[in-house]
C-alpha cells in the first residue's frame, strides 16, 4: 500500500519568515495530495490540495508544489503568523480516495 | 452549519467493556471513515464506508467494528476494548463527486482504556 513520509516532525520559525514542510510518497498511482491543519483540540481541516496534473497551486500565503517524477510534494507558508502554529499533515491517495494515507505530521511553531 | 459530530468527546473505560462512539454528518455525504491518531504515527484509517450498507477495512481494523445503516451515521464499535486502543479517534466524511475529495473531520473522541 501507499506510504507517506513527512519531514520535519517539528519546525520553529520567526513570525514573518517562510516555512516549508516536505512529504514523499511511494505509490506512483497516487494522484491526489491534500494538506490538513490541526489546531489544538480540533479535528484536521483541509487547507489546500493538488492533483497530479498540476505542478503548483497557491492560495494567498499557502502554496503546494508537486514533483511526480521524484514522488514528493511540499507545503510552503509565507509571511508566517502566530495563528499558523498548528500540526500540519500531508496525505496521498490514488484518486478514488477510498483510502487517504497520511504522513506523521509536523508541529509548526511560529515565534512572535 | 455543515459538520461531523462525534460523541462522546472524552471516554474512560475498562478493558473488555463494549463501547460505541457515534458519528453523524449533516452534509448528505456518501463516504465516511474512522481514523485513529497516535503520537508519531499520524492518522491511520480504521474502517471506511462508500455508502449505506457498504463498509471496508482500512489499515488498522483489528478490534473494531462499524455499521452504516443510515447515510448520516457511522458508529465505531469496540466489542472488547484493550489498552492498546487508547487513542484519539476521528470520524470524517466527504462527498464522492468527481474532483472533490476534501474531507470534513469531527472534533475527535479521546478514548482511554484502563
CSV table of C-alpha atoms in Angstrom, one decimal:
chain,number,residue,atom,x,y,z
A,1,UNK,CA,0.0,0.0,0.0
A,2,UNK,CA,0.8,3.7,0.0
A,3,UNK,CA,3.5,5.0,2.4
A,4,UNK,CA,3.8,8.7,3.1
A,5,UNK,CA,6.8,10.2,4.9
A,6,UNK,CA,6.8,13.7,6.2
A,7,UNK,CA,9.6,16.0,7.4
A,8,UNK,CA,10.4,17.7,9.6
A,9,UNK,CA,8.4,16.5,12.6
A,10,UNK,CA,8.9,19.8,14.3
A,11,UNK,CA,9.6,23.2,12.9
A,12,UNK,CA,10.0,26.6,14.6
A,13,UNK,CA,10.2,29.8,12.6
A,14,UNK,CA,10.1,33.5,13.4
A,15,UNK,CA,7.0,35.4,12.6
A,16,UNK,CA,7.2,36.7,9.1
A,17,UNK,CA,9.6,34.0,7.9
A,18,UNK,CA,8.6,31.2,5.5
A,19,UNK,CA,8.0,27.6,6.5
A,20,UNK,CA,8.4,24.5,4.3
A,21,UNK,CA,7.2,21.0,5.0
A,22,UNK,CA,8.1,18.1,2.7
A,23,UNK,CA,6.4,14.8,2.0
A,24,UNK,CA,7.4,11.8,-0.1
A,25,UNK,CA,5.0,9.0,-1.3
A,26,UNK,CA,5.7,5.5,-2.5
A,27,UNK,CA,2.7,4.6,-4.8
A,28,UNK,CA,3.3,6.1,-8.3
A,29,UNK,CA,-0.5,5.7,-8.9
A,30,UNK,CA,-1.3,8.4,-6.3
A,31,UNK,CA,-2.7,11.5,-7.9
A,32,UNK,CA,-4.4,13.5,-5.1
A,33,UNK,CA,-2.4,15.3,-2.4
A,34,UNK,CA,-4.2,17.3,0.3
A,35,UNK,CA,-2.8,19.1,3.2
A,36,UNK,CA,-4.5,19.4,6.6
A,37,UNK,CA,-4.1,21.8,9.5
A,38,UNK,CA,-4.9,20.6,13.0
A,39,UNK,CA,-5.2,23.1,15.8
A,40,UNK,CA,-5.1,22.0,19.4
A,41,UNK,CA,-8.3,20.2,20.5
A,42,UNK,CA,-9.8,20.2,17.0
A,43,UNK,CA,-10.0,17.8,14.0
A,44,UNK,CA,-7.9,18.3,10.9
A,45,UNK,CA,-9.1,20.9,8.5
A,46,UNK,CA,-8.3,20.8,4.7
A,47,UNK,CA,-6.2,23.9,3.8
A,48,UNK,CA,-5.1,23.1,0.2
A,49,UNK,CA,-4.9,20.2,-2.2
A,50,UNK,CA,-3.2,19.4,-5.5
A,51,UNK,CA,-3.8,16.9,-8.2
A,52,UNK,CA,-1.2,15.2,-10.3
A,53,UNK,CA,-1.9,17.1,-13.5
A,54,UNK,CA,-0.8,20.3,-11.7
A,55,UNK,CA,2.8,21.2,-10.6
A,56,UNK,CA,1.9,24.1,-8.2
A,57,UNK,CA,-1.1,25.6,-6.6
A,58,UNK,CA,-1.4,28.8,-4.5
A,59,UNK,CA,-3.9,30.2,-2.1
A,60,UNK,CA,-2.9,33.5,-0.6
A,61,UNK,CA,0.1,32.7,1.7
A,62,UNK,CA,0.0,29.0,1.2
A,63,UNK,CA,1.3,27.1,-1.8
A,64,UNK,CA,1.9,23.4,-2.6
A,65,UNK,CA,4.3,22.0,-5.2
A,66,UNK,CA,4.3,18.5,-6.6
A,67,UNK,CA,7.2,16.6,-8.3
A,68,UNK,CA,5.7,13.4,-9.7
A,69,UNK,CA,9.0,12.1,-11.0
A,70,UNK,CA,10.6,12.3,-7.6
A,71,UNK,CA,7.3,11.4,-5.8
A,72,UNK,CA,7.5,14.3,-3.4
A,73,UNK,CA,5.3,17.3,-2.6
A,74,UNK,CA,5.8,20.3,-0.3
A,75,UNK,CA,3.8,22.9,1.6
A,76,UNK,CA,5.1,26.4,1.6
A,77,UNK,CA,3.7,29.0,4.0
A,78,UNK,CA,5.0,32.6,3.5
A,79,UNK,CA,4.9,35.5,5.9
A,80,UNK,CA,4.0,33.2,8.8
A,81,UNK,CA,1.8,34.5,11.6
A,82,UNK,CA,1.3,33.1,15.2
A,83,UNK,CA,-2.1,31.7,14.1
A,84,UNK,CA,-0.3,29.4,11.7
A,85,UNK,CA,1.0,27.5,14.7
A,86,UNK,CA,-0.5,24.0,14.4
A,87,UNK,CA,0.1,20.4,13.4
A,88,UNK,CA,0.2,20.0,9.6
A,89,UNK,CA,-0.5,16.7,7.8
A,90,UNK,CA,0.2,15.7,4.2
A,91,UNK,CA,-1.7,12.9,2.6
A,92,UNK,CA,-1.9,11.0,-0.7
A,93,UNK,CA,-4.5,8.8,-2.4
A,94,UNK,CA,-5.0,7.2,-5.8
A,95,UNK,CA,-7.9,9.4,-6.7
A,96,UNK,CA,-10.8,7.2,-5.7
A,97,UNK,CA,-9.9,8.3,-2.2
A,98,UNK,CA,-11.1,5.1,-0.8
A,99,UNK,CA,-8.0,5.3,1.4
A,100,UNK,CA,-6.3,8.6,2.2
A,101,UNK,CA,-2.8,7.8,3.6
A,102,UNK,CA,-1.5,10.5,6.0
A,103,UNK,CA,2.0,11.5,6.9
A,104,UNK,CA,3.1,11.5,10.5
A,105,UNK,CA,2.6,15.3,10.9
A,106,UNK,CA,4.7,18.4,11.5
A,107,UNK,CA,4.3,20.6,14.6
A,108,UNK,CA,4.8,24.2,13.3
A,109,UNK,CA,5.5,26.9,15.9
A,110,UNK,CA,5.6,30.5,14.8
A,111,UNK,CA,7.6,32.6,17.3
A,112,UNK,CA,6.5,36.2,17.8
B,1,UNK,CA,-23.8,24.5,10.0
B,2,UNK,CA,-22.2,21.7,8.0
B,3,UNK,CA,-20.4,19.4,10.4
B,4,UNK,CA,-19.4,16.0,11.5
B,5,UNK,CA,-20.5,15.3,15.1
B,6,UNK,CA,-18.8,12.7,17.3
B,7,UNK,CA,-19.8,11.6,20.8
B,8,UNK,CA,-18.5,11.4,23.4
B,9,UNK,CA,-15.5,13.8,23.3
B,10,UNK,CA,-13.8,12.0,26.2
B,11,UNK,CA,-14.3,8.4,27.4
B,12,UNK,CA,-12.5,6.4,30.0
B,13,UNK,CA,-13.4,2.7,30.1
B,14,UNK,CA,-12.2,-0.6,31.4
B,15,UNK,CA,-10.7,-3.5,29.4
B,16,UNK,CA,-13.4,-5.7,27.9
B,17,UNK,CA,-16.4,-3.4,28.3
B,18,UNK,CA,-18.1,-2.9,25.0
B,19,UNK,CA,-18.5,0.7,23.8
B,20,UNK,CA,-19.8,2.7,20.8
B,21,UNK,CA,-18.5,6.0,19.6
B,22,UNK,CA,-21.2,7.7,17.5
B,23,UNK,CA,-20.6,9.8,14.3
B,24,UNK,CA,-23.2,11.8,12.4
B,25,UNK,CA,-22.9,14.2,9.5
B,26,UNK,CA,-25.4,16.6,8.1
B,27,UNK,CA,-23.9,17.2,4.6
B,28,UNK,CA,-25.5,14.2,2.8
B,29,UNK,CA,-22.0,12.8,2.2
B,30,UNK,CA,-21.8,9.3,0.8
B,31,UNK,CA,-18.3,8.5,2.1
B,32,UNK,CA,-17.5,8.2,5.8
B,33,UNK,CA,-14.4,7.0,7.6
B,34,UNK,CA,-12.8,6.4,11.0
B,35,UNK,CA,-9.2,7.3,11.8
B,36,UNK,CA,-7.1,6.9,15.0
B,37,UNK,CA,-4.3,9.4,15.8
B,38,UNK,CA,-1.3,8.3,17.8
B,39,UNK,CA,1.8,10.3,18.5
B,40,UNK,CA,4.4,10.0,15.8
B,41,UNK,CA,2.1,7.8,13.6
B,42,UNK,CA,-0.2,10.4,12.1
B,43,UNK,CA,-3.7,9.4,11.2
B,44,UNK,CA,-4.4,5.8,10.4
B,45,UNK,CA,-7.6,4.6,8.8
B,46,UNK,CA,-9.6,2.0,10.7
B,47,UNK,CA,-12.7,1.5,8.5
B,48,UNK,CA,-14.5,3.4,5.8
B,49,UNK,CA,-17.9,3.3,4.1
B,50,UNK,CA,-18.6,4.3,0.5
B,51,UNK,CA,-22.3,4.4,1.1
B,52,UNK,CA,-25.2,2.8,3.1
B,53,UNK,CA,-24.5,-0.9,3.8
B,54,UNK,CA,-21.1,-0.7,2.2
B,55,UNK,CA,-18.1,-0.9,4.5
B,56,UNK,CA,-14.5,-1.9,4.2
B,57,UNK,CA,-11.3,-2.3,6.3
B,58,UNK,CA,-8.7,0.4,6.4
B,59,UNK,CA,-5.1,-0.1,7.6
B,60,UNK,CA,-5.8,-0.9,11.3
B,61,UNK,CA,-9.2,-2.6,11.6
B,62,UNK,CA,-8.4,-5.2,14.2
B,63,UNK,CA,-10.6,-4.9,17.3
B,64,UNK,CA,-13.1,-2.6,15.7
B,65,UNK,CA,-16.5,-2.9,14.0
B,66,UNK,CA,-18.6,-0.4,12.1
B,67,UNK,CA,-22.1,-0.3,10.6
B,68,UNK,CA,-23.7,2.0,8.1
B,69,UNK,CA,-27.5,1.5,8.2
B,70,UNK,CA,-28.2,5.2,7.5
B,71,UNK,CA,-26.4,7.6,5.3
B,72,UNK,CA,-25.8,10.2,8.1
B,73,UNK,CA,-24.5,7.8,10.8
B,74,UNK,CA,-21.4,5.7,11.0
B,75,UNK,CA,-20.8,4.4,14.6
B,76,UNK,CA,-17.5,2.8,15.7
B,77,UNK,CA,-17.9,-0.2,17.9
B,78,UNK,CA,-15.2,-1.7,20.2
B,79,UNK,CA,-16.6,-5.1,21.3
B,80,UNK,CA,-13.8,-5.8,23.8
B,81,UNK,CA,-11.6,-2.8,24.2
B,82,UNK,CA,-7.9,-3.2,25.2
B,83,UNK,CA,-5.4,-0.7,26.4
B,84,UNK,CA,-3.7,-0.6,23.0
B,85,UNK,CA,-6.9,1.0,21.7
B,86,UNK,CA,-6.3,4.1,23.9
B,87,UNK,CA,-6.1,6.8,21.2
B,88,UNK,CA,-7.6,9.9,19.7
B,89,UNK,CA,-10.3,8.9,17.2
B,90,UNK,CA,-11.7,11.0,14.3
B,91,UNK,CA,-14.6,10.5,12.1
B,92,UNK,CA,-14.6,12.1,8.7
B,93,UNK,CA,-16.9,12.4,5.7
B,94,UNK,CA,-16.8,13.6,2.1
B,95,UNK,CA,-19.0,13.8,-0.9
B,96,UNK,CA,-18.0,11.3,-3.6
B,97,UNK,CA,-18.3,13.5,-6.7
B,98,UNK,CA,-15.6,13.7,-9.3
B,99,UNK,CA,-12.9,16.2,-8.4
B,100,UNK,CA,-14.0,16.8,-4.9
B,101,UNK,CA,-12.1,14.8,-2.3
B,102,UNK,CA,-12.0,17.2,0.6
B,103,UNK,CA,-12.7,15.5,4.0
B,104,UNK,CA,-14.6,17.1,6.8
B,105,UNK,CA,-13.4,15.8,10.2
B,106,UNK,CA,-15.2,15.7,13.5
B,107,UNK,CA,-13.7,17.2,16.7
B,108,UNK,CA,-12.4,13.9,17.9
B,109,UNK,CA,-13.0,11.4,20.7
B,110,UNK,CA,-10.2,10.8,23.2
B,111,UNK,CA,-10.5,7.2,24.5
B,112,UNK,CA,-8.6,5.8,27.4
B,113,UNK,CA,-8.9,2.0,28.1
B,114,UNK,CA,-7.6,1.0,31.6
